[in-house]
C-alpha atoms as one frame of an Amber mdcrd trajectory, in Angstrom:
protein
  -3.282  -6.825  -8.368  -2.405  -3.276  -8.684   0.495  -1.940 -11.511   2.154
   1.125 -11.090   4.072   1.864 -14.548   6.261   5.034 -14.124   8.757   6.470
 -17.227   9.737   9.390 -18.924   7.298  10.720 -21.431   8.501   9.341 -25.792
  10.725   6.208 -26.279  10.279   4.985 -22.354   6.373   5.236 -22.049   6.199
   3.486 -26.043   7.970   0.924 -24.529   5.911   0.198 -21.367   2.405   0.022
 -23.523   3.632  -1.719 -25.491   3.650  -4.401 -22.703  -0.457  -3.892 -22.814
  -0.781  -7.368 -23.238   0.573  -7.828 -20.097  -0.930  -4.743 -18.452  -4.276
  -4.659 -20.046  -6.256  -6.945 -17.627  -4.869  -5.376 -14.470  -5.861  -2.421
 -12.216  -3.308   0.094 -12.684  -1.937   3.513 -13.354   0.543   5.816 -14.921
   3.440   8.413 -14.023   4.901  10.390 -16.698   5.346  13.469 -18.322   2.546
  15.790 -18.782   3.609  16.062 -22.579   1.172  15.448 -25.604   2.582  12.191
 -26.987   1.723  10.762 -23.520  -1.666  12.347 -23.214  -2.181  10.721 -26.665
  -0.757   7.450 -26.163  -2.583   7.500 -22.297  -5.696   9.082 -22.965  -8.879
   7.248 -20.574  -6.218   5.627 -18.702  -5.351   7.098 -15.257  -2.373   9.188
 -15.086   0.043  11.310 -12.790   2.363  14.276 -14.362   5.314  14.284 -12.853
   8.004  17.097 -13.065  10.327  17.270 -15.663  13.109  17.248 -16.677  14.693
  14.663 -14.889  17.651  14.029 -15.769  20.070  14.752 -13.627  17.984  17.931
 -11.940  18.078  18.108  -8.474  14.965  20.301  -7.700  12.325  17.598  -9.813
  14.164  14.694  -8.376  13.207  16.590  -5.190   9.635  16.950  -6.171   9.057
  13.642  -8.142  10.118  11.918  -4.607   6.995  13.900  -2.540   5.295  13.174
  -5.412   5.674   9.480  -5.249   5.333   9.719  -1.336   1.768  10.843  -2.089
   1.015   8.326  -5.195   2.319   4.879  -3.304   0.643   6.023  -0.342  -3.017
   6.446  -2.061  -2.770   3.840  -5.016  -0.856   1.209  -3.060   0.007  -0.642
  -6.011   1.623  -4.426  -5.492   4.497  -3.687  -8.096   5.829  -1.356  -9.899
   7.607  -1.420 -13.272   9.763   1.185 -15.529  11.791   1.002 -18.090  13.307
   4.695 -17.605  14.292   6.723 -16.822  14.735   9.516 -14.173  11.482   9.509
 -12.648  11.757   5.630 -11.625  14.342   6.267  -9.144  12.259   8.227  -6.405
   9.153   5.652  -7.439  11.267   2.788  -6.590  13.196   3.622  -3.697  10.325
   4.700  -1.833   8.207   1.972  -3.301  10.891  -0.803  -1.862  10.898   0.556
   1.562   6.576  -0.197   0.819   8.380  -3.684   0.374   6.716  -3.737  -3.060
   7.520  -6.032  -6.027   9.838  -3.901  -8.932  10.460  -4.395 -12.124  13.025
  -2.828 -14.618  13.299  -2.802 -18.363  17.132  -1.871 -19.462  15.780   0.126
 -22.530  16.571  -1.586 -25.755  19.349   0.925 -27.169  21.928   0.017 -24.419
  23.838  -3.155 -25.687  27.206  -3.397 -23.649  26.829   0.178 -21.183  23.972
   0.984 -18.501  21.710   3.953 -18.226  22.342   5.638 -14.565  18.882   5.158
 -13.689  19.434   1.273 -14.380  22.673   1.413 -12.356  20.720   3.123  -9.574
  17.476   0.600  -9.589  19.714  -2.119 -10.158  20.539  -3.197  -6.687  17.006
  -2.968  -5.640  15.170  -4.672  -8.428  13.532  -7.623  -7.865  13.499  -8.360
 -11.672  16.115  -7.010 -13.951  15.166  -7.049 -17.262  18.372  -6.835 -19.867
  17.706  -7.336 -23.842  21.327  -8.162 -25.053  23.284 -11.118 -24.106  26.599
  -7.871 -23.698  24.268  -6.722 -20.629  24.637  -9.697 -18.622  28.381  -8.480
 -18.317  27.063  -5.127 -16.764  24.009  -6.922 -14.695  25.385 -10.211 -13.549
  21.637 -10.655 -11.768  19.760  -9.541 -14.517  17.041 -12.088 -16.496  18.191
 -11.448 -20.644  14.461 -11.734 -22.620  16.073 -10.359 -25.698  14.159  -7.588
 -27.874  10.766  -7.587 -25.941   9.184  -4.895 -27.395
């Protein structure tokens, strides 16, 4: 089984290692920002920078989508998960029409509103991943673990 984990570089790639206990044991690799706090946090692990800044910038949406053209199409991972935030959208449209598995992590700091990038992976998800009982109201579909990280 093959993980892609894709987020923005600070608070969203903290919060996918620390899912390394689930992670750990399985082939995988990274997207993020080429930024030192990820080079730290990601260093002997395999990695692809992706262009930043993401949010709401037309031009890297632009080039994060060939990018993830070319990293689904060589890695072929089975599923991909994110918690956030810009850079998942291109990763997981492309990655769905792949008719790979996807997994999103609402980040922790929303409690009653959504992120966009949750509001745009939402209807595509096949897990939904909210940590407040408020964000049920917001993702009727989505699975509530409460404070995972």
């Amino acid at each position: 089984m093959k993980v892609c984990l894709v987020g923005s570089s600070g608070g969203h790639l903290t919060h996918l290692y620390m899912l390394k206990p689930f992670w750990e044991n399985k082939n995988r690799f990274w997207v993020t920002f080429d930024k030192e706090d990820a080079k730290s946090l990601l260093e002997g692990e395999k990695v692809y920078n992706c262009y930043y800044p993401t949010n709401r910038n037309v031009k890297n949406l632009i080039k994060n989508t060939f990018l993830a053209v070319n990293v689904l199409l060589k890695e072929r991972p089975d599923f991909i998960i994110s918690s956030g935030a810009a850079v998942a959208v291109p990763f997981f449209y492309l990655a769905k029409l792949m008719r790979k598995k996807l997994i999103y992590i609402e980040v922790y700091d929303r409690i009653d509103k959504p992120t966009l990038t949750g509001k745009l992976v939402y209807p595509i998800t096949d897990i939904f991943i909210v940590q407040w009982e408020e964000m049920l109201e917001v993702y009727p579909k989505a699975t509530n673990l409460g404070s995972i990280f």
